[in-house]
Short mmCIF file of C-alpha atoms and ligand atoms in Angstrom, two decimals:
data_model
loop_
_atom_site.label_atom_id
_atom_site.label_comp_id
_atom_site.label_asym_id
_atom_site.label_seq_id
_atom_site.Cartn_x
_atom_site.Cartn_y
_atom_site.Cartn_z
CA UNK A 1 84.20 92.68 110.81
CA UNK A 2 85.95 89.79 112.16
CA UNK A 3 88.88 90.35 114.20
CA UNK A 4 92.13 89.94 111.86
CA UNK A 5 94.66 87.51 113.22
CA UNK A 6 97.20 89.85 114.78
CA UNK A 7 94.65 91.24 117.08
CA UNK A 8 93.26 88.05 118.12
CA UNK A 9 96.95 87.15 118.86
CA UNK A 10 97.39 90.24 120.61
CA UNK A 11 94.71 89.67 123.02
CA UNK A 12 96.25 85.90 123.68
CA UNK A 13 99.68 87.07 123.80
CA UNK A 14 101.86 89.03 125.66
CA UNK A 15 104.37 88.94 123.41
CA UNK A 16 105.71 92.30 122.39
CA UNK A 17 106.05 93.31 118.69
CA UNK A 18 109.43 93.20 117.08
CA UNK A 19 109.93 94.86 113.94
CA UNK A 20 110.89 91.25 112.27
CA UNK A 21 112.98 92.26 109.40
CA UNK A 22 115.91 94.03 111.44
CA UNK A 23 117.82 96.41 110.43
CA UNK A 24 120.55 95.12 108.74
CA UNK A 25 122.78 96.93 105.51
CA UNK A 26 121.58 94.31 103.28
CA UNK A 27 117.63 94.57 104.29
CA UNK A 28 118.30 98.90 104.68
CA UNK A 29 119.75 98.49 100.93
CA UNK A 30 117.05 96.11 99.81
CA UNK A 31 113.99 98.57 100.85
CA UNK A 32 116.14 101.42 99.14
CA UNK A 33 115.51 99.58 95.35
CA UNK A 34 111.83 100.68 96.54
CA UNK A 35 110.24 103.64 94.32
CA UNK A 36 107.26 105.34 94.20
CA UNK A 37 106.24 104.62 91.04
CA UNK A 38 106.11 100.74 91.62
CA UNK A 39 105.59 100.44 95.04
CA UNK A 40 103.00 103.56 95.05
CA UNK A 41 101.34 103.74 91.74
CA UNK A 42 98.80 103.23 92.80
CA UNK A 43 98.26 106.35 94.80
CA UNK A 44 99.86 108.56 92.45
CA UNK A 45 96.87 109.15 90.24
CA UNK A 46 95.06 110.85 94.25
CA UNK A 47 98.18 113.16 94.27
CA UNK A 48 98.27 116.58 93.46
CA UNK A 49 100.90 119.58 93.69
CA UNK A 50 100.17 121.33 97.04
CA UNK A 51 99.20 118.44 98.78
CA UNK A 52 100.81 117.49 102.40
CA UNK A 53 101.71 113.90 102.72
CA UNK A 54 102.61 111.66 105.35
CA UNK A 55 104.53 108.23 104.63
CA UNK A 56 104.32 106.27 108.06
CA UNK A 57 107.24 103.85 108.86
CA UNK A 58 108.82 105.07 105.78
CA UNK A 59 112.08 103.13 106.18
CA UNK A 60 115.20 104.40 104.38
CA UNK A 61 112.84 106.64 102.31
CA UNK A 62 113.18 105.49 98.96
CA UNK A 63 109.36 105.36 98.18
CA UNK A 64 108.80 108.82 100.20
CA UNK A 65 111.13 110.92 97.51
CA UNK A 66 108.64 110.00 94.64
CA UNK A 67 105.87 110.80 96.58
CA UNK A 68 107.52 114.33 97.50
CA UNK A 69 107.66 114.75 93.72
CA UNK A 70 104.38 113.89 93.46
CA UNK A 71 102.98 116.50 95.93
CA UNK A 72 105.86 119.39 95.49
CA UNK A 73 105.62 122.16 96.52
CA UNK A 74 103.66 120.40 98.94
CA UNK A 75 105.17 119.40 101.95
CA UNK A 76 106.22 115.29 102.35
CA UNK A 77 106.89 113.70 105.71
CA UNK A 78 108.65 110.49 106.56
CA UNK A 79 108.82 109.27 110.16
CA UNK A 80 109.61 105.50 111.38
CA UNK A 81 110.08 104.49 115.13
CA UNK A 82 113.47 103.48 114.08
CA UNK A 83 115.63 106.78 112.93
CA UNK A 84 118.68 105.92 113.83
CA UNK A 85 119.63 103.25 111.58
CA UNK A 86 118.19 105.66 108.68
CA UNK A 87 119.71 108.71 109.74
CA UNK A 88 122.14 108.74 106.37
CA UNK A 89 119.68 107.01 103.86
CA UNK A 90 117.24 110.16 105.05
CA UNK A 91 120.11 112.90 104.75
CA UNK A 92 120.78 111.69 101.10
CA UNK A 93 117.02 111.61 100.18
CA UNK A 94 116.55 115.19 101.59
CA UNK A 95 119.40 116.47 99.79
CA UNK A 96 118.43 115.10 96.31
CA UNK A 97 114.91 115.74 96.56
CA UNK A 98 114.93 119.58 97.58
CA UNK A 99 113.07 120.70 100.35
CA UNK A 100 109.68 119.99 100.62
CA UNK A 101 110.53 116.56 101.79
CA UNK A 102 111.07 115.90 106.05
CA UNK A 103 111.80 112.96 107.90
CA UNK A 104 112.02 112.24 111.47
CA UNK A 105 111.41 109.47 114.36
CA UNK A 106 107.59 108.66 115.14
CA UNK A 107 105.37 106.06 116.71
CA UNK A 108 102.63 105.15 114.27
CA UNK A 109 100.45 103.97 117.49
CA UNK A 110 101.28 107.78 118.43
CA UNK A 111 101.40 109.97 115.60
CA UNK A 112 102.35 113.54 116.76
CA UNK A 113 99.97 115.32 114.69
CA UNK A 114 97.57 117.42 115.17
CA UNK A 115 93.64 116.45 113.48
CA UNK A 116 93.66 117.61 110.23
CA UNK A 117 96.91 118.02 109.32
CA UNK A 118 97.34 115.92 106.19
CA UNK A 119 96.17 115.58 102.67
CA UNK A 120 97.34 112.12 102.02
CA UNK A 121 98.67 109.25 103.84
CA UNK A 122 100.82 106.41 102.75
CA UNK A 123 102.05 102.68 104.63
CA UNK A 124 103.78 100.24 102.66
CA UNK A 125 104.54 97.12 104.46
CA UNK A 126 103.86 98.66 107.65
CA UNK A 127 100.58 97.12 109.21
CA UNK A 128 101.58 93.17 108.58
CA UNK A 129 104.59 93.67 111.62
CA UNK A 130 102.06 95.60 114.21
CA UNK A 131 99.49 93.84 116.42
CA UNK A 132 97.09 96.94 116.09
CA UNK A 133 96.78 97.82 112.61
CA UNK A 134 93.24 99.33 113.02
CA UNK A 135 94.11 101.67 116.17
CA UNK A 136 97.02 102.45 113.68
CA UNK A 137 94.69 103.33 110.86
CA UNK A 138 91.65 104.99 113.19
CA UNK A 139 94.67 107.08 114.32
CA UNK A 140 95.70 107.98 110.69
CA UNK A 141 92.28 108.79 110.00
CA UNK A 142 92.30 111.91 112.64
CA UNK A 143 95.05 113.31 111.37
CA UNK A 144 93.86 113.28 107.90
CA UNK A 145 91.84 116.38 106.47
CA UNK A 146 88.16 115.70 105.59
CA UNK A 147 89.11 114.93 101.45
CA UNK A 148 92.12 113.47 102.51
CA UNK A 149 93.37 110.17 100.61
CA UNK A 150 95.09 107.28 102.19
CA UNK A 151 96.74 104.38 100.05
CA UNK A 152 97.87 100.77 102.11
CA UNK A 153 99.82 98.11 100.31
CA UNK A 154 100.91 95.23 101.97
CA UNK A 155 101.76 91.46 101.14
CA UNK A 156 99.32 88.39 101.46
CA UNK A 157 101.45 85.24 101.70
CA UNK A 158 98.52 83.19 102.37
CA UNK A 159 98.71 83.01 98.39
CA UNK A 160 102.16 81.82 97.73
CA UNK A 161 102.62 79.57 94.52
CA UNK A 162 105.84 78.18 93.92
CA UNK A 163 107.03 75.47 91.78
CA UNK A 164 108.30 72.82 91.63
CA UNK A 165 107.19 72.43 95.48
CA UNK A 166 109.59 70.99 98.08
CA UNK A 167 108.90 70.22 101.35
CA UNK A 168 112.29 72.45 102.87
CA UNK A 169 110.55 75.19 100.91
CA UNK A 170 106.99 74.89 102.43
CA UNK A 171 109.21 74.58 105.76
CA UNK A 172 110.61 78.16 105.30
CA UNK A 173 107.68 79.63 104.81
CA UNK A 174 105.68 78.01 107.76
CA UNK A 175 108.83 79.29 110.20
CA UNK A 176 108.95 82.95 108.36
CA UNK A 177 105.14 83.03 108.76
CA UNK A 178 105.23 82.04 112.58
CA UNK A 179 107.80 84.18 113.31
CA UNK A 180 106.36 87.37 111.75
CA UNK A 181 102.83 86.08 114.10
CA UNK A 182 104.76 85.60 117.08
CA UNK A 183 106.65 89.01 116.80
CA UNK A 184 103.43 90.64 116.97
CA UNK A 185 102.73 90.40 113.05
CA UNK A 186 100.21 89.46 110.53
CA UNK A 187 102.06 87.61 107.37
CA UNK A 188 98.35 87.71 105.34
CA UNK A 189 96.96 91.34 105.79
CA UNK A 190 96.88 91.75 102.61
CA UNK A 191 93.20 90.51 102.13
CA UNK A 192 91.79 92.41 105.25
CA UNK A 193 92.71 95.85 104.14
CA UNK A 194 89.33 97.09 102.77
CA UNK A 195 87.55 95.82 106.00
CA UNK A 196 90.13 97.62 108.22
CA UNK A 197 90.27 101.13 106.01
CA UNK A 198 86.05 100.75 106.35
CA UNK A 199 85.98 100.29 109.74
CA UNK A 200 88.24 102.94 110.50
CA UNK A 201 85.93 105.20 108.76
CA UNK A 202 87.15 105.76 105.61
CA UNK A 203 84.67 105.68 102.59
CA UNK A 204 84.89 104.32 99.10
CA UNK A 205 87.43 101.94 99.82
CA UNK A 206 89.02 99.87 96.82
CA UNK A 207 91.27 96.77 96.72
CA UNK A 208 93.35 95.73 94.20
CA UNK A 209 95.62 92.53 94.65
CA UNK A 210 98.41 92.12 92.24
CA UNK A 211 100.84 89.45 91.95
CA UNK A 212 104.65 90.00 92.13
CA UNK A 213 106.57 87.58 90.12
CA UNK A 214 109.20 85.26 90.23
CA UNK A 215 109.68 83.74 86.72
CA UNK A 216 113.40 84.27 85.27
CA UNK A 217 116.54 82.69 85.61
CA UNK A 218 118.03 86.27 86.76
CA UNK A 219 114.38 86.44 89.28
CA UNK A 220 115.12 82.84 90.51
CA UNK A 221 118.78 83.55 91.04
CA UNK A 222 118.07 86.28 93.10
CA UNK A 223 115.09 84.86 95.47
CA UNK A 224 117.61 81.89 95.86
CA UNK A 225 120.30 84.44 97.05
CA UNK A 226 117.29 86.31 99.50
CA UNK A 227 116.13 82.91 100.46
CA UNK A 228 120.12 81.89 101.70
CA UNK A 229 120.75 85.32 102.95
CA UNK A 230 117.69 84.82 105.16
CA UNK A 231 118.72 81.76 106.46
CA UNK A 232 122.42 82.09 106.50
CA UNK A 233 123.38 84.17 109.77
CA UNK A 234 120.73 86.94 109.81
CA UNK A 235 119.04 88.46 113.08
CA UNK A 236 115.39 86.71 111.57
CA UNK A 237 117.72 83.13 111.45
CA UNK A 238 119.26 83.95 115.38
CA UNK A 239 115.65 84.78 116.61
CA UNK A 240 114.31 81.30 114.87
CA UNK A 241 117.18 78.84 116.87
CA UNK A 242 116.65 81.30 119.93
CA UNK A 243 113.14 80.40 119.94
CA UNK A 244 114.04 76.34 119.25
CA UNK A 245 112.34 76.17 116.57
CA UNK A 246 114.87 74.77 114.23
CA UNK A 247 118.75 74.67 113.92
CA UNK A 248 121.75 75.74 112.08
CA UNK A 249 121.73 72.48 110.28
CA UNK A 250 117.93 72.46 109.31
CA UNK A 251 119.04 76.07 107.94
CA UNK A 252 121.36 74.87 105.89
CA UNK A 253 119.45 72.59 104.36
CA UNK A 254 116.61 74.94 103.76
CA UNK A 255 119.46 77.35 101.75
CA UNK A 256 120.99 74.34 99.91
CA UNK A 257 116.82 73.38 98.69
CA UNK A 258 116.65 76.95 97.52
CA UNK A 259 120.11 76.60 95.67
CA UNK A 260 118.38 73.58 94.14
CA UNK A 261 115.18 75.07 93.09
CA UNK A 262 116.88 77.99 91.75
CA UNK A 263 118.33 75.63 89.17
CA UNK A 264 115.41 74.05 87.81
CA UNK A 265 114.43 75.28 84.27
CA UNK A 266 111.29 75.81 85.37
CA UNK A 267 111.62 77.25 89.10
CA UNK A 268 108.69 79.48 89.72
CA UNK A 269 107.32 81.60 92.43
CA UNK A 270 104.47 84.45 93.21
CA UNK A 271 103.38 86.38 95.84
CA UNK A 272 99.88 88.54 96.59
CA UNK A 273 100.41 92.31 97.35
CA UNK A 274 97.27 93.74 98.01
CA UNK A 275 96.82 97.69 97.82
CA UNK A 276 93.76 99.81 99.17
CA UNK A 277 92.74 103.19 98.79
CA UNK A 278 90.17 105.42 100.55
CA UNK A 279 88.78 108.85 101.83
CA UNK A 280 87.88 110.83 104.55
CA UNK A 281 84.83 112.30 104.30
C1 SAM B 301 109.27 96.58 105.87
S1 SAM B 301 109.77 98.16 106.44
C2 SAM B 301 108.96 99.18 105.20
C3 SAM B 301 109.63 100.49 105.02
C4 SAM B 301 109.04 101.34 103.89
N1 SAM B 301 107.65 101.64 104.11
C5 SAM B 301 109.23 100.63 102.58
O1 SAM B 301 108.32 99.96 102.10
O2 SAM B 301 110.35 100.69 102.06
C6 SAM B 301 108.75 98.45 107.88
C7 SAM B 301 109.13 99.73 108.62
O3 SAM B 301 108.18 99.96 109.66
C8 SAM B 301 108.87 100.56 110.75
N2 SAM B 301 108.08 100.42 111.97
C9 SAM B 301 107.85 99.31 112.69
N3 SAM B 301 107.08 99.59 113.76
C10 SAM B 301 106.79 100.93 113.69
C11 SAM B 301 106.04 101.82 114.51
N4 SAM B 301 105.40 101.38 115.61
N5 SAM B 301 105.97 103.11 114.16
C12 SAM B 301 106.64 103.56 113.05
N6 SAM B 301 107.36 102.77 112.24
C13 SAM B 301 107.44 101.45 112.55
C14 SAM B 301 110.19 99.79 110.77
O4 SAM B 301 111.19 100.48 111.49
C15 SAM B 301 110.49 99.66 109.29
O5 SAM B 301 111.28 100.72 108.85
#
């Protein structure tokens, strides 16, 4: 298979990856809306009781406690590189979910597991921030018992439709898209997936790509507030003027043109997620 973009970049670039999201309350609070049954459905149908799961760079957890449902009394495990600004979202999960459900810090370059541990693996949004993705998946693949099931799901943005179209809006995504590449990134993974699961030797890969939708006032109100919020002071905004690639005034003007979209009657937006599953022999 052809390289996918982030390695080619990696071999070009000696730019380290940077988790581009941050770490902020707001983002922390926005991954916790996550569940299992949206963001994971479909992997739930390859879940049984019993099973031992792994959910790499799990974030604040959210999706992990419905896949610890999903496998109880099987055991669930959560790890991210980054447990310290997670510690209390983890503690909570724990407590309400009972105890078959674990988190703690891990590398997914480095997973410290032995061959054969796991039933079932799980990354959701994982692979499109991480140069590597198919060392990261090859690596998945060992610890994985022969039968085991691993699910992927990440976003394609190379398909964004949004209307009506305006050239501050086409702006924001060209400068969120470079800045997820040059942080070590891939912002359309999405589409690669079943070549990447295949070539890390799973077998009877599937894709699926689903669009998520933004078509209501209350939808458009809110990706007007993201789009502002993203713009308006965060660490993504900083690392953009750090860089020179724009300014605190071009910023502003980018929020104001997503103020006025959001108040067109008929403001409309989509994005591709694209989900994979497939097996270990
Ligand atoms: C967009 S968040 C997704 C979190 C969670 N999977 C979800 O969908 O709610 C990406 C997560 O990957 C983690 N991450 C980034 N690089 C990692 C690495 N090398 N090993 C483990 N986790 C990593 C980040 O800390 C972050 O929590």
């Amino acid at each position: 298979m052809a390289k996918v973009k982030s390695e080619a970049a990696a071999d070009a670039s000696e730019t380290k990856e940077r988790y581009t999201l941050g770490y902020s309350s707001q983002t922390i609070q926005q991954l916790q809306r996550r569940t299992a049954v949206r963001e994971a459905g479909f992997l739930l149908p390859h879940l049984r009781p019993g099973m031992h799961l792994l959910d790499c760079g799990c974030g604040p957890g959210s999706i992990t406690v419905g896949l610890a449902e999903a496998v109880a009394p099987g055991q669930a495990v959560g790890v991210d590189i980054e447990p310290n600004e997670y510690r209390s979202a983890w503690l909570q999960a724990a407590k309400t979910t009972g105890i078959n459900l674990h988190f703690g810090c891990a590398d997914v370059y480095r997973l410290p597991f032995a061959a054969n541990t796991f039933d079932a693996a799980f990354l959701h949004n994982v692979l499109s921030h991480l140069r590597q993705p198919l060392a990261i998946l090859k690596g998945i693949y060992r610890i994985l018992r022969p039968g085991g099931v691993i699910g992927i799901s990440h976003p394609d943005f190379s398909g964004q439709l949004i209307s009506p179209s305006d050239p501050l809006l086409e702006r924001d995504h060209e400068l969120y898209w470079r800045l997820v590449e040059h942080n070590g990134g891939n912002p359309a993974i999405g589409k690669h997936q079943r070549g990447l699961l295949h070539d890390a030797g799973f077998v009877r890969v599937e894709a699926v790509a689903k669009y998520s939708t933004v078509g209501s006032q209350d939808g458009v109100r809110m990706r007007a507030m993201y789009g502002g919020r993203r713009f308006g002071g965060s660490a993504i905004a900083q690392q953009m003027i750090d860089l020179g690639w724009t300014n605190r005034a071009e910023l502003e003007q980018i929020i104001a043109a997503w103020r006025k979209w959001s108040e067109q009657p008929g403001a409309f937006m989509a994005n591709a997620t694209v989900t994979a599953v497939g097996w270990k022999e």
